[in-house]
PDB file of C-alpha atoms in Angstrom:
ATOM      1  CA  MET A   1       6.292 -21.509  -4.814  1.00 68.00           C
ATOM      2  CA  ASN A   2       6.067 -18.365  -3.039  1.00 76.00           C
ATOM      3  CA  PRO A   3       8.948 -15.898  -1.598  1.00 81.00           C
ATOM      4  CA  PRO A   4       8.720 -16.050   2.254  1.00 90.00           C
ATOM      5  CA  ILE A   5       6.475 -12.565   3.124  1.00 93.00           C
ATOM      6  CA  THR A   6       7.568 -11.773   7.060  1.00 94.00           C
ATOM      7  CA  THR A   7       6.228  -8.935   9.052  1.00 96.00           C
ATOM      8  CA  ILE A   8       9.360  -6.952  10.093  1.00 96.00           C
ATOM      9  CA  GLU A   9       9.920  -3.012  11.922  1.00 97.00           C
ATOM     10  CA  VAL A  10       9.203   0.288   9.631  1.00 97.00           C
ATOM     11  CA  PRO A  11      12.591   0.137   8.019  1.00 96.00           C
ATOM     12  CA  VAL A  12      13.997   3.626   9.348  1.00 95.00           C
ATOM     13  CA  THR A  13      15.451   3.977   6.447  1.00 93.00           C
ATOM     14  CA  SER A  14      12.525   4.702   4.648  1.00 97.00           C
ATOM     15  CA  ASP A  15      10.948   8.185   4.741  1.00 97.00           C
ATOM     16  CA  ILE A  16       7.806   6.916   5.432  1.00 98.00           C
ATOM     17  CA  ALA A  17       9.472   6.268   8.930  1.00 97.00           C
ATOM     18  CA  LYS A  18       8.944   9.647   9.660  1.00 96.00           C
ATOM     19  CA  GLN A  19       5.421   9.343   9.377  1.00 96.00           C
ATOM     20  CA  LEU A  20       5.320   7.193  12.806  1.00 97.00           C
ATOM     21  CA  ARG A  21       5.219   9.935  15.724  1.00 96.00           C
ATOM     22  CA  GLY A  22       0.708   9.920  16.494  1.00 97.00           C
ATOM     23  CA  ALA A  23       0.179   6.476  14.332  1.00 98.00           C
ATOM     24  CA  ASP A  24      -2.778   5.223  14.809  1.00 98.00           C
ATOM     25  CA  TYR A  25      -2.093   1.891  12.645  1.00 98.00           C
ATOM     26  CA  PHE A  26       1.189   1.034  11.238  1.00 98.00           C
ATOM     27  CA  ASP A  27       2.632  -1.868   9.777  1.00 98.00           C
ATOM     28  CA  SER A  28       5.377  -3.576   7.405  1.00 98.00           C
ATOM     29  CA  TYR A  29       5.893  -6.490   5.669  1.00 97.00           C
ATOM     30  CA  GLU A  30       9.215  -8.291   4.037  1.00 96.00           C
ATOM     31  CA  MET A  31      10.110 -10.154   0.996  1.00 95.00           C
ATOM     32  CA  PRO A  32      12.904 -11.459  -0.712  1.00 93.00           C
ATOM     33  CA  LEU A  33      13.282  -9.972  -4.217  1.00 90.00           C
ATOM     34  CA  GLU A  34      15.583  -8.810  -6.356  1.00 89.00           C
ATOM     35  CA  HIS A  35      14.984  -5.308  -8.134  1.00 88.00           C
ATOM     36  CA  ALA A  36      16.592  -5.900 -11.403  1.00 87.00           C
ATOM     37  CA  GLY A  37      17.387  -2.248 -11.747  1.00 89.00           C
ATOM     38  CA  ARG A  38      13.830  -1.902 -11.141  1.00 94.00           C
ATOM     39  CA  SER A  39      12.511   1.548  -9.607  1.00 95.00           C
ATOM     40  CA  ALA A  40      10.067   1.346  -6.133  1.00 96.00           C
ATOM     41  CA  LEU A  41       7.335   2.449  -7.933  1.00 95.00           C
ATOM     42  CA  GLU A  42       7.932  -0.022 -11.023  1.00 94.00           C
ATOM     43  CA  ILE A  43       8.004  -2.887  -8.737  1.00 94.00           C
ATOM     44  CA  TYR A  44       4.803  -1.215  -7.002  1.00 93.00           C
ATOM     45  CA  LEU A  45       3.185  -1.646 -10.127  1.00 93.00           C
ATOM     46  CA  GLY A  46       3.825  -4.640 -11.506  1.00 90.00           C
ATOM     47  CA  ALA A  47       2.886  -6.071  -7.682  1.00 90.00           C
ATOM     48  CA  ILE A  48      -0.852  -4.050  -8.701  1.00 90.00           C
ATOM     49  CA  ARG A  49      -1.069  -4.970 -12.284  1.00 88.00           C
ATOM     50  CA  LYS A  50      -1.704  -8.112 -11.078  1.00 88.00           C
ATOM     51  CA  THR A  51      -4.196  -7.894  -8.198  1.00 88.00           C
ATOM     52  CA  PRO A  52      -6.085 -11.344  -7.556  1.00 89.00           C
ATOM     53  CA  ALA A  53      -9.760 -11.188  -8.034  1.00 90.00           C
ATOM     54  CA  TRP A  54     -11.156 -11.661  -5.032  1.00 92.00           C
ATOM     55  CA  ILE A  55      -9.410  -8.191  -4.000  1.00 91.00           C
ATOM     56  CA  ASN A  56     -10.874  -6.816  -6.102  1.00 89.00           C
ATOM     57  CA  PHE A  57     -14.200  -8.086  -5.630  1.00 92.00           C
ATOM     58  CA  LEU A  58     -13.562  -7.201  -1.765  1.00 91.00           C
ATOM     59  CA  MET A  59     -12.823  -3.458  -2.596  1.00 90.00           C
ATOM     60  CA  ALA A  60     -15.978  -3.520  -5.066  1.00 91.00           C
ATOM     61  CA  ILE A  61     -18.364  -4.141  -1.604  1.00 92.00           C
ATOM     62  CA  ARG A  62     -16.482  -2.126   0.056  1.00 90.00           C
ATOM     63  CA  ASN A  63     -17.273   0.832  -2.158  1.00 89.00           C
ATOM     64  CA  ARG A  64     -20.812   0.060  -2.370  1.00 91.00           C
ATOM     65  CA  VAL A  65     -20.650  -0.392   1.513  1.00 90.00           C
ATOM     66  CA  VAL A  66     -19.058   2.574   3.111  1.00 86.00           C
ATOM     67  CA  LEU A  67     -21.229   5.439   0.484  1.00 85.00           C
ATOM     68  CA  LEU A  68     -23.534   4.763   3.457  1.00 86.00           C
ATOM     69  CA  PHE A  69     -21.546   6.183   5.457  1.00 80.00           C
ATOM     70  CA  GLY A  70     -20.734   8.890   3.372  1.00 78.00           C
ATOM     71  CA  LEU A  71     -17.160   7.324   2.614  1.00 80.00           C
ATOM     72  CA  LYS A  72     -15.696   7.686  -1.208  1.00 83.00           C
ATOM     73  CA  ASN A  73     -15.718   5.496  -3.690  1.00 84.00           C
ATOM     74  CA  LEU A  74     -11.403   4.458  -4.376  1.00 85.00           C
ATOM     75  CA  GLY A  75     -12.537   2.624  -6.997  1.00 82.00           C
ATOM     76  CA  HIS A  76     -10.054  -0.606  -7.850  1.00 81.00           C
ATOM     77  CA  LEU A  77      -6.513  -0.849  -6.280  1.00 78.00           C
ATOM     78  CA  ALA A  78      -5.469  -1.801  -9.928  1.00 77.00           C
ATOM     79  CA  GLU A  79      -6.768   1.212 -11.750  1.00 79.00           C
ATOM     80  CA  LEU A  80      -4.531   2.664 -13.758  1.00 80.00           C
ATOM     81  CA  SER A  81      -3.165   3.341 -16.993  1.00 77.00           C
ATOM     82  CA  LYS A  82      -2.378   0.272 -18.811  1.00 77.00           C
ATOM     83  CA  SER A  83       0.347   2.581 -20.868  1.00 79.00           C
ATOM     84  CA  LYS A  84       1.490   5.359 -18.418  1.00 87.00           C
ATOM     85  CA  ALA A  85       5.213   3.805 -17.871  1.00 88.00           C
ATOM     86  CA  ALA A  86       6.408   4.264 -14.469  1.00 90.00           C
ATOM     87  CA  SER A  87       8.713   7.265 -15.287  1.00 91.00           C
ATOM     88  CA  ASP A  88       5.328   9.071 -16.751  1.00 92.00           C
ATOM     89  CA  TYR A  89       4.087   9.650 -12.899  1.00 93.00           C
ATOM     90  CA  ARG A  90       4.616  12.709 -10.898  1.00 95.00           C
ATOM     91  CA  VAL A  91       3.672  13.043  -7.443  1.00 97.00           C
ATOM     92  CA  GLY A  92       0.101  13.897  -7.350  1.00 94.00           C
ATOM     93  CA  ASP A  93      -0.985  11.536  -9.872  1.00 93.00           C
ATOM     94  CA  ARG A  94      -3.124   8.851  -8.712  1.00 91.00           C
ATOM     95  CA  ILE A  95      -2.024   5.340  -9.174  1.00 91.00           C
ATOM     96  CA  GLY A  96      -5.111   3.402  -8.831  1.00 88.00           C
ATOM     97  CA  ILE A  97      -6.556   3.971  -5.014  1.00 91.00           C
ATOM     98  CA  PHE A  98      -4.049   6.541  -3.697  1.00 93.00           C
ATOM     99  CA  SER A  99      -2.682   9.767  -4.969  1.00 94.00           C
ATOM    100  CA  LEU A 100       1.453   9.793  -5.611  1.00 96.00           C
ATOM    101  CA  LEU A 101       2.844  11.332  -2.323  1.00 98.00           C
ATOM    102  CA  SER A 102       6.738  11.237  -2.850  1.00 97.00           C
ATOM    103  CA  ILE A 103       8.949   8.904  -5.619  1.00 97.00           C
ATOM    104  CA  SER A 104      12.502   8.459  -5.505  1.00 96.00           C
ATOM    105  CA  ASP A 105      13.728   4.710  -7.205  1.00 96.00           C
ATOM    106  CA  ASN A 106      14.249   3.280  -3.531  1.00 97.00           C
ATOM    107  CA  GLU A 107      10.818   4.082  -2.293  1.00 98.00           C
ATOM    108  CA  VAL A 108       7.412   5.438  -3.313  1.00 98.00           C
ATOM    109  CA  ILE A 109       4.612   6.797  -1.467  1.00 98.00           C
ATOM    110  CA  MET A 110       1.239   7.042  -1.963  1.00 97.00           C
ATOM    111  CA  GLY A 111      -1.763   7.826   0.206  1.00 96.00           C
ATOM    112  CA  ASP A 112      -5.351   9.198   0.494  1.00 94.00           C
ATOM    113  CA  ALA A 113      -7.339  11.143   3.230  1.00 93.00           C
ATOM    114  CA  ASP A 114     -10.147  12.340   4.060  1.00 89.00           C
ATOM    115  CA  LYS A 115     -11.904  14.042   7.638  1.00 89.00           C
ATOM    116  CA  HIS A 116     -11.525  10.335   9.012  1.00 91.00           C
ATOM    117  CA  LEU A 117      -8.539   9.072   8.493  1.00 93.00           C
ATOM    118  CA  GLU A 118      -5.558   9.257   6.217  1.00 96.00           C
ATOM    119  CA  VAL A 119      -3.697   6.037   5.552  1.00 96.00           C
ATOM    120  CA  LYS A 120      -0.189   5.779   3.297  1.00 98.00           C
ATOM    121  CA  VAL A 121       1.452   3.401   2.012  1.00 97.00           C
ATOM    122  CA  SER A 122       5.274   2.994   1.510  1.00 98.00           C
ATOM    123  CA  ILE A 123       7.259   0.006  -1.193  1.00 97.00           C
ATOM    124  CA  CYS A 124      10.723   0.771  -0.177  1.00 97.00           C
ATOM    125  CA  LYS A 125      13.724  -1.419  -1.548  1.00 96.00           C
ATOM    126  CA  LEU A 126      16.144  -2.765   1.734  1.00 96.00           C
ATOM    127  CA  PHE A 127      19.524  -4.091   0.929  1.00 92.00           C
ATOM    128  CA  ARG A 128      20.642  -6.567   3.858  1.00 84.00           C
ATOM    129  CA  GLU A 129      24.069  -8.332   3.742  1.00 83.00           C
ATOM    130  CA  ASP A 130      24.086  -8.183  -0.196  1.00 83.00           C
ATOM    131  CA  LYS A 131      20.061  -9.168  -0.245  1.00 90.00           C
ATOM    132  CA  GLU A 132      17.470  -7.599  -1.419  1.00 93.00           C
ATOM    133  CA  SER A 133      14.183  -6.942  -0.517  1.00 95.00           C
ATOM    134  CA  VAL A 134      10.854  -4.951  -0.424  1.00 96.00           C
ATOM    135  CA  ALA A 135       9.242  -3.324   2.365  1.00 96.00           C
ATOM    136  CA  ALA A 136       5.883  -2.429   2.021  1.00 97.00           C
ATOM    137  CA  THR A 137       4.278  -0.301   5.169  1.00 98.00           C
ATOM    138  CA  THR A 138       1.216   1.029   6.116  1.00 98.00           C
ATOM    139  CA  VAL A 139       0.429   4.378   8.706  1.00 98.00           C
ATOM    140  CA  VAL A 140      -2.823   4.983   9.695  1.00 98.00           C
ATOM    141  CA  HIS A 141      -3.583   8.432  11.214  1.00 98.00           C
ATOM    142  CA  ILE A 142      -7.419   8.816  12.514  1.00 97.00           C
ATOM    143  CA  HIS A 143      -9.588  11.403  13.053  1.00 96.00           C
ATOM    144  CA  ASN A 144     -12.714  10.136  14.512  1.00 95.00           C
ATOM    145  CA  LEU A 145     -14.949   7.324  15.029  1.00 95.00           C
ATOM    146  CA  LEU A 146     -16.014   6.954  12.201  1.00 91.00           C
ATOM    147  CA  GLY A 147     -12.664   6.212  11.433  1.00 92.00           C
ATOM    148  CA  ARG A 148     -11.866   4.314  14.141  1.00 95.00           C
ATOM    149  CA  VAL A 149     -14.720   1.718  12.986  1.00 93.00           C
ATOM    150  CA  TYR A 150     -13.734   1.555   9.833  1.00 92.00           C
ATOM    151  CA  MET A 151      -9.964   0.461  10.321  1.00 94.00           C
ATOM    152  CA  LEU A 152     -11.783  -2.696  12.633  1.00 95.00           C
ATOM    153  CA  PHE A 153     -12.843  -4.389   9.884  1.00 93.00           C
ATOM    154  CA  VAL A 154     -10.422  -3.166   7.101  1.00 93.00           C
ATOM    155  CA  VAL A 155      -7.661  -4.074   9.716  1.00 96.00           C
ATOM    156  CA  PRO A 156      -8.032  -8.284   9.337  1.00 96.00           C
ATOM    157  CA  ILE A 157      -8.764  -7.871   5.596  1.00 94.00           C
ATOM    158  CA  HIS A 158      -5.276  -5.366   5.279  1.00 95.00           C
ATOM    159  CA  LYS A 159      -3.627  -8.527   6.520  1.00 95.00           C
ATOM    160  CA  LEU A 160      -4.232 -10.714   3.789  1.00 94.00           C
ATOM    161  CA  VAL A 161      -3.930  -8.114   1.391  1.00 93.00           C
ATOM    162  CA  VAL A 162      -0.745  -6.792   1.234  1.00 94.00           C
ATOM    163  CA  PRO A 163       1.037  -9.866   1.517  1.00 93.00           C
ATOM    164  CA  ALA A 164      -1.451 -10.964  -1.358  1.00 91.00           C
ATOM    165  CA  VAL A 165      -0.416  -7.988  -3.449  1.00 91.00           C
ATOM    166  CA  LEU A 166       3.071  -7.692  -2.399  1.00 90.00           C
ATOM    167  CA  VAL A 167       4.474 -11.640  -3.325  1.00 88.00           C
ATOM    168  CA  ARG A 168       2.470 -10.092  -7.100  1.00 82.00           C
ATOM    169  CA  ALA A 169       5.839  -8.779  -7.409  1.00 79.00           C
ATOM    170  CA  CYS A 170       7.715 -11.426  -8.263  1.00 73.00           C
ATOM    171  CA  LYS A 171       5.206 -12.856 -10.399  1.00 65.00           C
TER     172      LYS A 171
END
């Protein structure tokens, strides 16, 4: 049985909460998960290495369609080196479709930006009343009309993708 994934407010203790000012879109999902000594990056890598095939299929379609509008091909969510350990990643490194922006044991922030929008994603370990969980937060700043149109199509899919990837962290 899959653990319950709930929408929550962006955790105020997370570094990504500082990115909310002026954001055009943001959301945050929480899932119970014992951290078992794993860093936030290890949790993220463990989840995206098990990305469902349907998400990779949707990314492939996305990449083909956006080229028609001058947007970049991001590749696949789980496009990473199989042999690279979490401890080998450094700020600036590419992790799938994102670049690593900041890293600590409790939170990893990744992102991507172009002239249309800026996206940041956080995986943050949470500790609440002796219970451990993980929050996945997305923050988007839109720069122009094409970015707004793009987000109209992406948001409904995003709301399916994030929980589907997050639940993989516990498997």
